Amino acid sequence: PKLTAAFGSLGLNRLYSHQRQALDAVQAGQNVVISTGVASGKSLCYQLPILNELLISPQNRAILLFPTKALGQDQAGKFKQMLDLLNPDLPKIAKLHCGIYDGDSPSDLRQKIRREAQILFTNPDMLHTAILPHHTQWAQFFQNLRFVVLDELHTYRGVFGSHIANLLCRLKRIASFYGVTPTFLMTSATIANPRELSESLIQSQVICIDEDGSPHGVQHFITYNPPIIHPEFGIRRSATAESIDLVNDLLQHNV
């Protein structure tokens, strides 16, 4: 109920169908990959089950991996907004904390994050160099690891994707050493094979949710060819320069 009220205060009173499917699958203990359109609320597919679980069991932990620091910072801000709504009504022992653990994190803050943060925002490089090799310092965290979020899944392909697959294998092995099997929640842009990619990365069965239940306005597809500026050579105007002019025209007409 506290979580429902918090989301309601932000104007989120109902879930899209793909968000509901993701929540049901996660609560059933299944690994999930969500591959729906831009701005379809994919982040909520992992925010909701993580916060719900932590409100029930504050000792649990979650790792959220992002390919860039900027994405991690953005999502951490959204989580902190939710925690600011939830924490005032929680007893001190049950208050929720999140922390960003990357190369920019001050050394005096890192110990506090290891000790207190239930929700850890980091990136594959930091997981590889600063967390997994020193897992004994993270023993309490790994003993209670419940979720691993892998955002922007489509970026982990090719040689880089192979490195990430090995990294996740190490993560699962260390989690197993501490007696836990975390649930993986993954999001991806629209790609042809989200389930195959996610199963290759984590080497486990995954439920794929790719039917976008969010509303969409009417879309118009227009093919536009930049004008020819040198007829004798057939050279057209730069697509970048023409795009800038087109955007200005659209803004002036409130499109």
XYZ file of C-alpha atoms in Angstrom:
255
model
C 0.000 0.000 0.000
C 2.819 2.471 0.756
C 4.285 1.870 -2.683
C 0.925 2.235 -4.392
C 0.374 5.532 -2.597
C 3.864 6.794 -3.498
C 3.412 6.043 -7.185
C -0.070 7.533 -7.057
C 1.356 10.807 -5.741
C 3.464 10.925 -8.913
C 0.381 10.417 -11.063
C 1.059 6.722 -11.750
C -2.190 4.984 -10.877
C -2.272 2.143 -13.397
C 0.266 -0.130 -15.073
C 0.667 -0.786 -18.773
C 0.118 -4.407 -19.726
C 3.841 -5.111 -20.259
C 4.641 -3.625 -16.836
C 2.073 -5.898 -15.210
C 3.459 -8.931 -17.057
C 6.977 -8.070 -15.902
C 5.864 -7.673 -12.280
C 4.021 -11.000 -12.323
C 7.003 -12.806 -13.863
C 9.481 -11.344 -11.371
C 7.260 -12.189 -8.418
C 7.164 -15.748 -9.770
C 10.973 -15.817 -9.567
C 11.603 -15.727 -13.323
C 14.359 -13.861 -15.151
C 12.817 -11.233 -17.412
C 13.846 -9.162 -20.431
C 11.621 -6.242 -21.450
C 12.022 -5.077 -25.042
C 9.451 -2.389 -25.763
C 9.491 1.039 -27.380
C 11.154 4.252 -26.262
C 9.392 5.963 -23.319
C 7.205 2.904 -22.700
C 8.027 2.736 -18.988
C 10.639 -0.027 -19.042
C 12.378 1.374 -15.960
C 9.224 0.891 -13.912
C 9.385 -2.821 -14.749
C 12.353 -3.177 -12.403
C 11.741 -0.234 -10.048
C 8.394 -1.613 -8.906
C 9.406 -5.199 -7.984
C 12.659 -4.043 -6.334
C 10.959 -1.440 -4.149
C 8.117 -3.817 -3.342
C 10.569 -6.512 -2.240
C 12.632 -4.100 -0.123
C 9.558 -2.765 1.666
C 8.756 -6.347 2.659
C 12.369 -7.423 3.365
C 14.688 -4.404 3.868
C 17.730 -6.654 4.262
C 17.596 -7.646 0.589
C 19.901 -6.072 -1.999
C 19.892 -5.199 -5.707
C 22.655 -4.383 -8.220
C 21.734 -2.166 -11.156
C 24.236 -2.163 -14.033
C 24.312 0.607 -16.633
C 26.729 0.920 -19.570
C 27.458 4.600 -18.815
C 27.742 6.725 -15.676
C 25.182 9.190 -17.026
C 22.469 6.527 -17.270
C 23.282 5.289 -13.777
C 23.080 8.819 -12.378
C 19.731 9.375 -14.098
C 18.166 6.207 -12.726
C 19.625 6.783 -9.266
C 17.870 10.155 -9.232
C 14.541 8.494 -10.021
C 15.008 5.899 -7.280
C 15.948 8.603 -4.749
C 12.751 10.436 -5.629
C 10.766 7.322 -4.725
C 12.756 6.730 -1.531
C 12.109 10.316 -0.431
C 8.387 9.529 -0.686
C 8.629 6.166 1.073
C 11.171 6.700 3.868
C 9.301 9.269 6.008
C 6.640 6.642 6.810
C 9.132 3.854 7.540
C 10.744 3.042 10.898
C 14.445 3.873 11.111
C 15.520 0.223 10.898
C 13.515 -0.268 7.666
C 14.506 2.903 5.793
C 15.777 2.312 2.260
C 19.069 3.598 0.870
C 20.635 3.636 -2.578
C 24.156 4.504 -3.647
C 26.216 5.122 -6.782
C 29.436 3.097 -6.784
C 31.629 4.128 -9.691
C 35.021 5.687 -10.353
C 33.779 9.069 -9.157
C 32.558 7.820 -5.768
C 34.647 9.334 -2.928
C 36.681 6.741 -1.037
C 35.178 7.738 2.332
C 31.680 7.156 0.904
C 32.377 3.703 -0.533
C 32.447 1.935 2.825
C 29.144 3.537 3.787
C 27.612 2.396 0.492
C 28.847 -1.175 1.004
C 27.364 -1.192 4.496
C 24.031 0.577 4.022
C 22.874 0.693 0.399
C 20.205 -1.823 -0.534
C 20.161 -0.547 -4.118
C 23.579 -0.288 -5.768
C 24.078 1.624 -9.029
C 27.275 0.755 -10.877
C 28.678 -0.237 -14.270
C 30.366 -3.368 -15.683
C 33.882 -1.918 -15.351
C 33.414 -1.152 -11.672
C 31.821 -4.538 -11.021
C 34.828 -6.166 -12.706
C 37.621 -4.215 -11.003
C 36.299 -3.038 -7.633
C 33.493 -5.335 -6.479
C 33.873 -8.955 -7.584
C 37.630 -9.256 -6.809
C 36.911 -7.900 -3.304
C 33.683 -9.774 -2.668
C 34.652 -10.596 0.929
C 34.253 -6.886 1.708
C 30.780 -7.158 0.193
C 29.831 -10.376 1.987
C 26.698 -8.992 3.647
C 25.588 -7.487 0.347
C 26.052 -10.722 -1.631
C 24.406 -12.824 1.073
C 21.224 -10.820 0.509
C 21.476 -10.190 -3.249
C 17.970 -10.557 -4.656
C 18.013 -8.724 -8.006
C 20.461 -7.893 -10.780
C 19.304 -5.301 -13.317
C 20.991 -5.104 -16.717
C 19.838 -1.967 -18.509
C 20.432 -1.138 -22.195
C 20.930 -4.833 -22.934
C 21.298 -4.238 -26.689
C 24.671 -2.525 -26.120
C 26.228 -5.785 -24.891
C 27.035 -7.456 -28.199
C 30.116 -8.579 -30.083
C 33.420 -8.832 -28.207
C 32.175 -6.458 -25.501
C 29.112 -8.653 -25.026
C 31.360 -11.708 -24.619
C 33.248 -9.901 -21.848
C 29.958 -9.028 -20.145
C 28.800 -12.659 -20.366
C 31.978 -13.772 -18.568
C 31.517 -11.013 -15.987
C 27.949 -12.109 -15.269
C 29.144 -15.706 -14.987
C 31.567 -14.593 -12.271
C 28.809 -12.627 -10.558
C 26.521 -15.675 -10.506
C 29.347 -17.882 -9.214
C 30.111 -15.495 -6.340
C 26.407 -15.165 -5.530
C 26.200 -18.967 -5.428
C 29.195 -19.014 -3.066
C 27.119 -16.915 -0.676
C 24.120 -19.178 -1.161
C 21.871 -16.971 -3.298
C 20.465 -17.079 -6.831
C 19.480 -13.560 -7.894
C 16.731 -12.786 -10.365
C 17.853 -10.936 -13.490
C 15.743 -8.052 -14.810
C 16.884 -6.779 -18.208
C 15.686 -4.027 -20.518
C 16.476 -3.480 -24.155
C 15.589 -1.262 -27.054
C 13.494 -2.978 -29.705
C 15.689 -5.686 -31.254
C 14.944 -8.882 -33.156
C 16.258 -11.361 -30.574
C 16.039 -10.013 -27.004
C 15.412 -13.418 -25.431
C 18.316 -15.102 -27.238
C 20.693 -12.261 -26.369
C 19.677 -12.182 -22.714
C 19.917 -15.962 -22.329
C 23.373 -15.917 -23.932
C 24.519 -13.249 -21.486
C 23.245 -14.802 -18.251
C 23.220 -18.470 -19.313
C 19.773 -19.018 -17.808
C 16.200 -19.209 -19.046
C 14.522 -15.833 -19.577
C 10.928 -14.699 -20.077
C 10.702 -12.180 -22.926
C 8.124 -9.378 -22.786
C 8.056 -7.519 -26.095
C 4.414 -6.534 -26.582
C 4.308 -2.816 -25.835
C 1.193 -1.904 -23.871
C 1.872 1.825 -23.664
C -0.286 4.268 -25.671
C 1.003 5.766 -28.888
C -0.221 8.719 -30.875
C -0.769 8.705 -34.621
C 2.539 8.417 -36.469
C 3.328 9.838 -39.894
C 6.316 8.576 -41.865
C 7.723 11.099 -44.342
C 10.586 10.465 -46.735
C 12.513 13.692 -47.285
C 15.345 14.179 -49.769
C 17.640 17.207 -49.224
C 17.608 19.648 -52.175
C 20.301 19.548 -54.858
C 22.749 22.445 -54.469
C 25.192 21.487 -57.265
C 23.159 20.162 -60.224
C 26.239 19.541 -62.362
C 27.597 17.095 -59.790
C 24.286 15.942 -58.336
C 25.361 17.029 -54.844
C 22.601 17.544 -52.309
C 22.612 19.727 -49.193
C 23.971 18.190 -45.989
C 21.374 16.012 -44.256
C 22.519 17.441 -40.906
C 22.059 21.065 -42.010
C 18.699 20.264 -43.565
C 17.552 18.442 -40.412
C 18.377 21.488 -38.288
C 16.219 23.686 -40.529
C 13.396 21.146 -40.483
C 13.429 20.980 -36.670
C 13.321 24.782 -36.467
C 10.334 24.829 -38.831
C 8.538 22.191 -36.733
C 9.164 24.098 -33.492
C 7.863 27.342 -35.020
C 4.635 25.508 -35.961
C 4.313 23.870 -32.497
C 4.825 20.379 -33.921
